[in-house]
mmCIF file of C-alpha atoms in Angstrom:
data_model
loop_
_atom_site.group_PDB
_atom_site.id
_atom_site.type_symbol
_atom_site.label_atom_id
_atom_site.label_comp_id
_atom_site.label_asym_id
_atom_site.label_seq_id
_atom_site.Cartn_x
_atom_site.Cartn_y
_atom_site.Cartn_z
ATOM 1 C CA UNK M 723 220.610 133.472 -7.208
ATOM 2 C CA UNK M 724 220.669 137.196 -6.671
ATOM 3 C CA UNK M 725 218.646 138.897 -3.972
ATOM 4 C CA UNK M 726 216.559 140.696 -6.591
ATOM 5 C CA UNK M 727 215.778 137.428 -8.346
ATOM 6 C CA UNK M 728 214.824 135.711 -5.096
ATOM 7 C CA UNK M 729 212.440 138.494 -4.103
ATOM 8 C CA UNK M 730 210.763 138.438 -7.506
ATOM 9 C CA UNK M 731 210.538 134.663 -7.451
ATOM 10 C CA UNK M 732 209.006 134.666 -4.003
ATOM 11 C CA UNK M 733 206.361 137.212 -4.918
ATOM 12 C CA UNK M 734 205.553 135.320 -8.120
ATOM 13 C CA UNK M 735 205.287 132.057 -6.207
ATOM 14 C CA UNK M 736 202.789 133.500 -3.723
ATOM 15 C CA UNK M 737 199.750 132.441 -5.741
ATOM 16 C CA UNK M 738 196.527 133.978 -4.443
ATOM 17 C CA UNK M 739 193.738 131.895 -2.926
ATOM 18 C CA UNK M 740 190.239 133.073 -3.807
ATOM 19 C CA UNK M 741 187.759 134.099 -1.122
ATOM 20 C CA UNK M 742 184.059 133.527 -1.678
ATOM 21 C CA UNK M 743 183.218 137.124 -0.701
ATOM 22 C CA UNK M 744 183.480 140.009 -3.130
ATOM 23 C CA UNK M 745 186.150 142.670 -2.587
ATOM 24 C CA UNK M 746 185.250 145.968 -0.939
ATOM 25 C CA UNK M 747 184.413 148.878 -3.277
ATOM 26 C CA UNK M 748 187.539 150.533 -1.939
ATOM 27 C CA UNK M 749 190.398 148.926 -0.083
ATOM 28 C CA UNK M 750 191.680 151.150 2.687
ATOM 29 C CA UNK M 751 194.972 149.562 3.700
ATOM 30 C CA UNK M 752 196.693 150.638 6.894
ATOM 31 C CA UNK M 753 200.440 150.135 7.172
ATOM 32 C CA UNK M 754 201.942 150.208 10.665
ATOM 33 C CA UNK M 755 205.740 150.062 10.960
ATOM 34 C CA UNK M 756 208.481 151.135 13.368
ATOM 35 C CA UNK M 757 210.095 154.518 12.747
ATOM 36 C CA UNK M 758 213.536 154.723 11.118
ATOM 37 C CA UNK M 759 215.443 154.187 14.363
ATOM 38 C CA UNK M 760 218.308 152.456 12.542
ATOM 39 C CA UNK M 761 219.390 151.993 8.962
ATOM 40 C CA UNK M 762 217.544 148.714 8.284
ATOM 41 C CA UNK M 763 214.332 150.319 9.483
ATOM 42 C CA UNK M 764 215.209 153.322 7.338
ATOM 43 C CA UNK M 765 215.093 150.909 4.415
ATOM 44 C CA UNK M 766 211.720 149.594 5.589
ATOM 45 C CA UNK M 767 210.358 153.166 5.745
ATOM 46 C CA UNK M 768 211.773 153.929 2.277
ATOM 47 C CA UNK M 769 210.202 150.863 0.653
ATOM 48 C CA UNK M 770 206.890 151.510 2.434
ATOM 49 C CA UNK M 771 206.622 154.972 0.924
ATOM 50 C CA UNK M 772 207.587 153.581 -2.481
ATOM 51 C CA UNK M 773 204.810 150.998 -2.207
ATOM 52 C CA UNK M 774 202.232 153.659 -1.272
ATOM 53 C CA UNK M 775 203.271 155.846 -4.194
ATOM 54 C CA UNK M 776 203.355 153.044 -6.770
ATOM 55 C CA UNK M 777 200.205 151.222 -5.699
ATOM 56 C CA UNK M 778 197.925 154.231 -5.215
ATOM 57 C CA UNK M 779 198.943 155.432 -8.673
ATOM 58 C CA UNK M 780 198.148 152.037 -10.168
ATOM 59 C CA UNK M 781 194.858 151.386 -8.323
ATOM 60 C CA UNK M 782 192.233 154.185 -8.016
ATOM 61 C CA UNK M 783 190.197 152.068 -5.555
ATOM 62 C CA UNK M 784 193.120 151.742 -3.142
ATOM 63 C CA UNK M 785 193.961 154.092 -0.295
ATOM 64 C CA UNK M 786 197.039 153.466 1.871
ATOM 65 C CA UNK M 787 197.540 155.136 5.245
ATOM 66 C CA UNK M 788 201.029 154.775 6.746
ATOM 67 C CA UNK M 789 201.836 155.178 10.438
ATOM 68 C CA UNK M 790 205.349 154.992 11.922
ATOM 69 C CA UNK M 791 205.946 154.477 15.645
ATOM 70 C CA UNK M 792 208.943 155.147 17.880
ATOM 71 C CA UNK M 793 207.957 152.447 20.389
ATOM 72 C CA UNK M 794 205.437 149.683 21.041
ATOM 73 C CA UNK M 795 203.049 151.897 23.021
ATOM 74 C CA UNK M 796 202.854 154.459 20.228
ATOM 75 C CA UNK M 797 202.287 151.721 17.662
ATOM 76 C CA UNK M 798 199.416 150.294 19.722
ATOM 77 C CA UNK M 799 197.796 153.757 19.849
ATOM 78 C CA UNK M 800 198.247 154.187 16.105
ATOM 79 C CA UNK M 801 196.656 150.809 15.410
ATOM 80 C CA UNK M 802 193.627 151.885 17.429
ATOM 81 C CA UNK M 803 193.373 155.074 15.369
ATOM 82 C CA UNK M 804 193.773 153.209 12.082
ATOM 83 C CA UNK M 805 190.865 150.971 13.026
ATOM 84 C CA UNK M 806 188.443 153.424 14.667
ATOM 85 C CA UNK M 807 189.275 156.746 12.984
ATOM 86 C CA UNK M 808 190.693 155.818 9.575
ATOM 87 C CA UNK M 809 188.437 152.729 9.430
ATOM 88 C CA UNK M 810 190.856 150.560 7.504
ATOM 89 C CA UNK M 811 189.667 147.222 6.152
ATOM 90 C CA UNK M 812 193.135 145.700 5.725
ATOM 91 C CA UNK M 813 196.372 146.022 7.681
ATOM 92 C CA UNK M 814 200.031 145.343 6.999
ATOM 93 C CA UNK M 815 201.833 145.501 10.339
ATOM 94 C CA UNK M 816 205.518 145.238 11.206
ATOM 95 C CA UNK M 817 205.270 144.886 15.017
ATOM 96 C CA UNK M 818 207.694 146.894 17.122
ATOM 97 C CA UNK M 819 207.589 144.048 19.654
ATOM 98 C CA UNK M 820 205.812 140.725 19.404
ATOM 99 C CA UNK M 821 204.081 140.391 22.781
ATOM 100 C CA UNK M 822 203.127 144.049 23.216
ATOM 101 C CA UNK M 823 201.464 144.302 19.792
ATOM 102 C CA UNK M 824 199.570 141.011 19.757
ATOM 103 C CA UNK M 825 196.437 142.315 21.523
ATOM 104 C CA UNK M 826 196.303 145.636 19.590
ATOM 105 C CA UNK M 827 196.510 143.762 16.274
ATOM 106 C CA UNK M 828 193.842 141.325 17.497
ATOM 107 C CA UNK M 829 191.564 144.290 18.201
ATOM 108 C CA UNK M 830 191.971 145.483 14.603
ATOM 109 C CA UNK M 831 191.209 141.960 13.403
ATOM 110 C CA UNK M 832 188.059 141.834 15.541
ATOM 111 C CA UNK M 833 186.731 144.876 13.670
ATOM 112 C CA UNK M 834 186.893 142.932 10.405
ATOM 113 C CA UNK M 835 190.254 143.915 8.914
ATOM 114 C CA UNK M 836 192.402 141.501 6.933
ATOM 115 C CA UNK M 837 195.793 141.172 8.678
ATOM 116 C CA UNK M 838 199.219 140.664 7.112
ATOM 117 C CA UNK M 839 202.042 140.491 9.664
ATOM 118 C CA UNK M 840 205.566 141.251 8.466
ATOM 119 C CA UNK M 841 208.883 140.061 9.906
ATOM 120 C CA UNK M 842 208.362 140.251 13.689
ATOM 121 C CA UNK M 843 205.582 137.765 14.318
ATOM 122 C CA UNK M 844 202.857 137.972 16.946
ATOM 123 C CA UNK M 845 202.819 135.705 19.983
ATOM 124 C CA UNK M 846 199.455 134.396 18.732
ATOM 125 C CA UNK M 847 199.873 133.674 15.006
ATOM 126 C CA UNK M 848 196.214 132.675 14.657
ATOM 127 C CA UNK M 849 195.386 136.405 14.572
ATOM 128 C CA UNK M 850 197.098 136.944 11.219
ATOM 129 C CA UNK M 851 195.678 136.056 7.825
ATOM 130 C CA UNK M 852 199.142 136.030 6.250
ATOM 131 C CA UNK M 853 202.775 136.297 7.284
ATOM 132 C CA UNK M 854 205.624 137.710 5.169
ATOM 133 C CA UNK M 855 209.227 137.476 6.314
ATOM 134 C CA UNK M 856 212.789 136.715 5.461
ATOM 135 C CA UNK M 857 214.127 133.334 6.484
ATOM 136 C CA UNK M 858 215.118 133.975 10.091
ATOM 137 C CA UNK M 859 216.185 130.382 10.694
ATOM 138 C CA UNK M 860 218.687 130.616 7.838
ATOM 139 C CA UNK M 861 219.686 134.068 9.099
ATOM 140 C CA UNK M 862 220.953 132.459 12.311
ATOM 141 C CA UNK M 863 222.126 129.161 10.874
ATOM 142 C CA UNK M 864 224.312 130.535 8.063
ATOM 143 C CA UNK M 865 226.555 132.721 10.311
ATOM 144 C CA UNK M 866 226.979 129.892 12.815
ATOM 145 C CA UNK M 867 228.008 127.447 10.094
ATOM 146 C CA UNK M 868 230.440 129.966 8.645
ATOM 147 C CA UNK M 869 231.989 130.789 12.020
ATOM 148 C CA UNK M 870 232.308 127.127 12.990
ATOM 149 C CA UNK M 871 234.045 126.330 9.711
ATOM 150 C CA UNK M 872 236.411 129.299 9.841
ATOM 151 C CA UNK M 873 237.365 128.567 13.462
ATOM 152 C CA UNK M 874 237.992 124.923 12.682
ATOM 153 C CA UNK M 875 235.335 123.905 15.209
ATOM 154 C CA UNK M 876 237.117 125.469 18.185
ATOM 155 C CA UNK M 877 236.987 128.918 19.817
ATOM 156 C CA UNK M 878 235.057 131.523 21.805
ATOM 157 C CA UNK M 879 232.057 133.359 20.387
ATOM 158 C CA UNK M 880 229.819 136.195 21.597
ATOM 159 C CA UNK M 881 226.490 137.292 20.110
ATOM 160 C CA UNK M 882 224.519 140.525 19.865
ATOM 161 C CA UNK M 883 220.762 139.961 19.731
ATOM 162 C CA UNK M 884 218.102 142.412 18.563
ATOM 163 C CA UNK M 885 214.836 143.082 20.412
ATOM 164 C CA UNK M 886 212.813 140.398 22.192
ATOM 165 C CA UNK M 887 210.672 139.223 19.266
ATOM 166 C CA UNK M 888 209.751 135.949 17.629
ATOM 167 C CA UNK M 889 212.198 136.576 14.786
ATOM 168 C CA UNK M 890 215.060 137.254 17.207
ATOM 169 C CA UNK M 891 214.257 133.980 18.975
ATOM 170 C CA UNK M 892 214.296 132.153 15.637
ATOM 171 C CA UNK M 893 217.679 133.640 14.701
ATOM 172 C CA UNK M 894 219.264 132.953 18.065
ATOM 173 C CA UNK M 895 217.814 129.465 18.297
ATOM 174 C CA UNK M 896 219.169 128.513 14.876
ATOM 175 C CA UNK M 897 222.581 129.980 15.732
ATOM 176 C CA UNK M 898 222.777 128.011 18.984
ATOM 177 C CA UNK M 899 221.587 124.789 17.339
ATOM 178 C CA UNK M 900 224.587 124.842 15.005
ATOM 179 C CA UNK M 901 227.062 125.628 17.780
ATOM 180 C CA UNK M 902 225.744 122.699 19.815
ATOM 181 C CA UNK M 903 227.143 120.470 17.087
ATOM 182 C CA UNK M 904 230.625 121.838 17.869
ATOM 183 C CA UNK M 905 231.393 121.133 21.545
ATOM 184 C CA UNK M 906 234.758 122.914 21.351
ATOM 185 C CA UNK M 907 233.101 126.212 20.452
ATOM 186 C CA UNK M 908 231.936 128.173 23.495
ATOM 187 C CA UNK M 909 229.194 130.781 23.280
ATOM 188 C CA UNK M 910 230.463 133.083 26.019
ATOM 189 C CA UNK M 911 227.393 135.318 26.127
ATOM 190 C CA UNK M 912 224.506 136.690 24.056
ATOM 191 C CA UNK M 913 222.965 140.047 24.954
ATOM 192 C CA UNK M 914 220.271 142.253 23.464
ATOM 193 C CA UNK M 915 221.539 145.371 21.692
ATOM 194 C CA UNK M 916 218.200 146.415 20.160
ATOM 195 C CA UNK M 917 219.423 146.497 16.542
ATOM 196 C CA UNK M 918 221.119 149.757 17.454
ATOM 197 C CA UNK M 919 224.742 150.860 16.865
ATOM 198 C CA UNK M 920 225.113 152.747 20.136
ATOM 199 C CA UNK M 921 223.610 149.939 22.207
ATOM 200 C CA UNK M 922 225.818 147.406 20.424
ATOM 201 C CA UNK M 923 228.851 149.586 21.143
ATOM 202 C CA UNK M 924 228.053 149.557 24.872
ATOM 203 C CA UNK M 925 227.315 145.824 25.019
ATOM 204 C CA UNK M 926 230.523 145.094 23.124
ATOM 205 C CA UNK M 927 232.536 147.205 25.559
ATOM 206 C CA UNK M 928 231.155 145.013 28.329
ATOM 207 C CA UNK M 929 232.030 141.841 26.413
ATOM 208 C CA UNK M 930 235.581 143.077 25.831
ATOM 209 C CA UNK M 931 236.027 143.875 29.509
ATOM 210 C CA UNK M 932 234.719 140.513 30.720
ATOM 211 C CA UNK M 933 236.239 138.211 28.120
ATOM 212 C CA UNK M 934 239.964 138.348 27.391
ATOM 213 C CA UNK M 935 239.841 135.855 24.496
ATOM 214 C CA UNK M 936 237.130 136.191 21.860
ATOM 215 C CA UNK M 937 237.536 134.608 18.454
ATOM 216 C CA UNK M 938 234.299 135.643 16.737
ATOM 217 C CA UNK M 939 231.476 138.180 17.052
ATOM 218 C CA UNK M 940 228.040 137.496 15.638
ATOM 219 C CA UNK M 941 225.651 140.443 15.408
ATOM 220 C CA UNK M 942 222.115 139.681 14.271
ATOM 221 C CA UNK M 943 222.036 142.920 12.249
ATOM 222 C CA UNK M 944 224.628 145.028 10.446
ATOM 223 C CA UNK M 945 223.921 148.146 12.500
ATOM 224 C CA UNK M 946 224.916 146.236 15.619
ATOM 225 C CA UNK M 947 227.956 144.853 13.827
ATOM 226 C CA UNK M 948 229.169 148.377 13.056
ATOM 227 C CA UNK M 949 228.684 149.366 16.690
ATOM 228 C CA UNK M 950 230.702 146.340 17.758
ATOM 229 C CA UNK M 951 233.478 147.165 15.291
ATOM 230 C CA UNK M 952 233.822 150.652 16.764
ATOM 231 C CA UNK M 953 234.254 149.251 20.278
ATOM 232 C CA UNK M 954 236.650 146.519 19.148
ATOM 233 C CA UNK M 955 238.836 148.950 17.225
ATOM 234 C CA UNK M 956 238.927 151.448 20.085
ATOM 235 C CA UNK M 957 240.000 148.667 22.456
ATOM 236 C CA UNK M 958 242.629 147.547 19.911
ATOM 237 C CA UNK M 959 241.631 143.903 20.367
ATOM 238 C CA UNK M 960 243.639 141.723 18.012
ATOM 239 C CA UNK M 961 242.232 138.360 19.156
ATOM 240 C CA UNK M 962 238.959 138.729 17.240
ATOM 241 C CA UNK M 963 239.239 136.936 13.896
ATOM 242 C CA UNK M 964 235.652 137.108 12.620
ATOM 243 C CA UNK M 965 232.916 139.750 12.730
ATOM 244 C CA UNK M 966 229.716 138.528 11.086
ATOM 245 C CA UNK M 967 226.697 140.822 10.834
ATOM 246 C CA UNK M 968 223.500 140.337 8.890
ATOM 247 C CA UNK M 969 220.958 141.722 6.402
ATOM 248 C CA UNK M 970 223.392 142.873 3.710
ATOM 249 C CA UNK M 971 223.714 146.595 4.481
ATOM 250 C CA UNK M 972 225.389 148.331 1.553
ATOM 251 C CA UNK M 973 228.340 149.525 3.660
ATOM 252 C CA UNK M 974 228.969 145.996 4.923
ATOM 253 C CA UNK M 975 228.692 144.471 1.454
ATOM 254 C CA UNK M 976 231.143 147.107 0.194
ATOM 255 C CA UNK M 977 233.684 145.959 2.809
ATOM 256 C CA UNK M 978 233.315 142.396 1.534
ATOM 257 C CA UNK M 979 233.680 143.531 -2.081
ATOM 258 C CA UNK M 980 236.774 145.617 -1.337
ATOM 259 C CA UNK M 981 238.376 143.132 1.045
ATOM 260 C CA UNK M 982 239.176 146.113 3.272
ATOM 261 C CA UNK M 983 238.723 144.327 6.623
ATOM 262 C CA UNK M 984 239.989 140.731 6.987
ATOM 263 C CA UNK M 985 237.590 140.151 9.895
ATOM 264 C CA UNK M 986 234.596 140.728 7.601
ATOM 265 C CA UNK M 987 234.463 138.179 4.804
ATOM 266 C CA UNK M 988 230.775 137.247 4.743
ATOM 267 C CA UNK M 989 227.239 138.315 5.559
ATOM 268 C CA UNK M 990 223.695 136.962 5.164
ATOM 269 C CA UNK M 991 220.942 138.458 2.996
ATOM 270 C CA UNK M 992 217.722 139.915 4.450
ATOM 271 C CA UNK M 993 216.352 142.820 2.419
ATOM 272 C CA UNK M 994 214.004 145.486 3.874
ATOM 273 C CA UNK M 995 212.216 145.438 0.502
ATOM 274 C CA UNK M 996 210.019 142.636 1.796
ATOM 275 C CA UNK M 997 207.734 145.345 3.224
ATOM 276 C CA UNK M 998 207.082 146.572 -0.338
ATOM 277 C CA UNK M 999 206.279 143.027 -1.404
ATOM 278 C CA UNK M 1000 203.979 142.499 1.595
ATOM 279 C CA UNK M 1001 202.049 145.720 0.913
ATOM 280 C CA UNK M 1002 201.771 144.975 -2.814
ATOM 281 C CA UNK M 1003 200.625 141.392 -2.356
ATOM 282 C CA UNK M 1004 198.105 142.339 0.330
ATOM 283 C CA UNK M 1005 196.648 145.303 -1.556
ATOM 284 C CA UNK M 1006 196.280 143.462 -4.846
ATOM 285 C CA UNK M 1007 194.758 140.424 -3.146
ATOM 286 C CA UNK M 1008 192.154 142.491 -1.298
ATOM 287 C CA UNK M 1009 191.266 144.428 -4.457
ATOM 288 C CA UNK M 1010 190.402 141.056 -6.017
ATOM 289 C CA UNK M 1011 188.613 139.736 -2.929
ATOM 290 C CA UNK M 1012 191.347 137.161 -2.440
ATOM 291 C CA UNK M 1013 193.753 136.195 0.305
ATOM 292 C CA UNK M 1014 197.443 135.318 0.409
ATOM 293 C CA UNK M 1015 198.981 131.998 1.380
ATOM 294 C CA UNK M 1016 199.441 131.840 5.152
ATOM 295 C CA UNK M 1017 203.253 131.958 5.005
ATOM 296 C CA UNK M 1018 205.454 133.801 2.504
ATOM 297 C CA UNK M 1019 209.145 133.346 3.303
ATOM 298 C CA UNK M 1020 211.902 135.111 1.357
ATOM 299 C CA UNK M 1021 215.149 133.079 1.316
ATOM 300 C CA UNK M 1022 218.311 134.226 3.104
ATOM 301 C CA UNK M 1023 221.664 133.216 1.615
ATOM 302 C CA UNK M 1024 225.366 133.621 2.364
ATOM 303 C CA UNK M 1025 226.947 136.760 0.919
ATOM 304 C CA UNK M 1026 230.672 136.447 0.270
ATOM 305 C CA UNK M 1027 233.314 137.713 -2.136
ATOM 306 C CA UNK M 1028 231.939 135.570 -4.957
ATOM 307 C CA UNK M 1029 228.423 137.007 -4.999
ATOM 308 C CA UNK M 1030 228.666 140.310 -3.077
ATOM 309 C CA UNK M 1031 228.247 142.345 -6.266
ATOM 310 C CA UNK M 1032 224.723 140.943 -6.600
ATOM 311 C CA UNK M 1033 223.781 142.359 -3.187
ATOM 312 C CA UNK M 1034 225.385 145.791 -3.454
ATOM 313 C CA UNK M 1035 222.902 148.631 -4.052
ATOM 314 C CA UNK M 1036 224.737 151.938 -3.462
ATOM 315 C CA UNK M 1037 221.612 154.092 -3.934
ATOM 316 C CA UNK M 1038 219.615 152.239 -1.283
ATOM 317 C CA UNK M 1039 219.147 153.844 2.151
ATOM 318 C CA UNK M 1040 220.295 150.529 3.663
#
């Protein structure tokens, strides 16, 4: 299945559940997302603006207000403004951090807004009406299975984590669960690199200094993988056989297609377009006075030489 097909299938499968109440005369939907601090989030910002443009044109009774935040504190302030100043009656929120945004989202909920949480879950999921995400368990499991197979069940691995969020915990937990099945594979260390190339570069430099034999790098995001590659190449480390990122960034998929780096043979899908789908599903449901299913999970699959062409979108910002 291609990524495009899976996204369409997921949206189609998310059948709406009717609410007894009538819809508002106008739906004022707030969208709160992190700023484009790295390329994946650039994709999220791109698809958010596309959703606003497409949906407002299609629905005269829909208004969408988008706020982007550089950190959790700013996002909390923006959520307060969306609720008290803009007076939204529905919210699609991609939390900058899980714990820090749980109470601010709860405050919006308490004022009567319908809440759809995207990707990075809240620490109290009872606050949300719906959740939309990629499959973070598969996102961690698939790289671990690939690495274990390619290493023949034996070797040293390091990992670059994202930001302390529920989705990062899901990815890391799934990755570790697979490695536990291979006692001859050692996870030397796993450190946060904040889904950021420069941070990943610095963390990787530390890994390379401390560990003289590393067989595989796993980065829970392609931006971090590119930062790691820069540090590895500068150090001229020849021991590293596998570099496995995630989310199917176009530059990474192109490497797989071209076969230009033998260390990079696979990736795992996780498209930023899910924000478009979350906004569309939420807006159209509220316009009908309906609600979404509680959980809407978009599958993640292995990207390799055989199917990379289906995941390569050169015009995308990610």
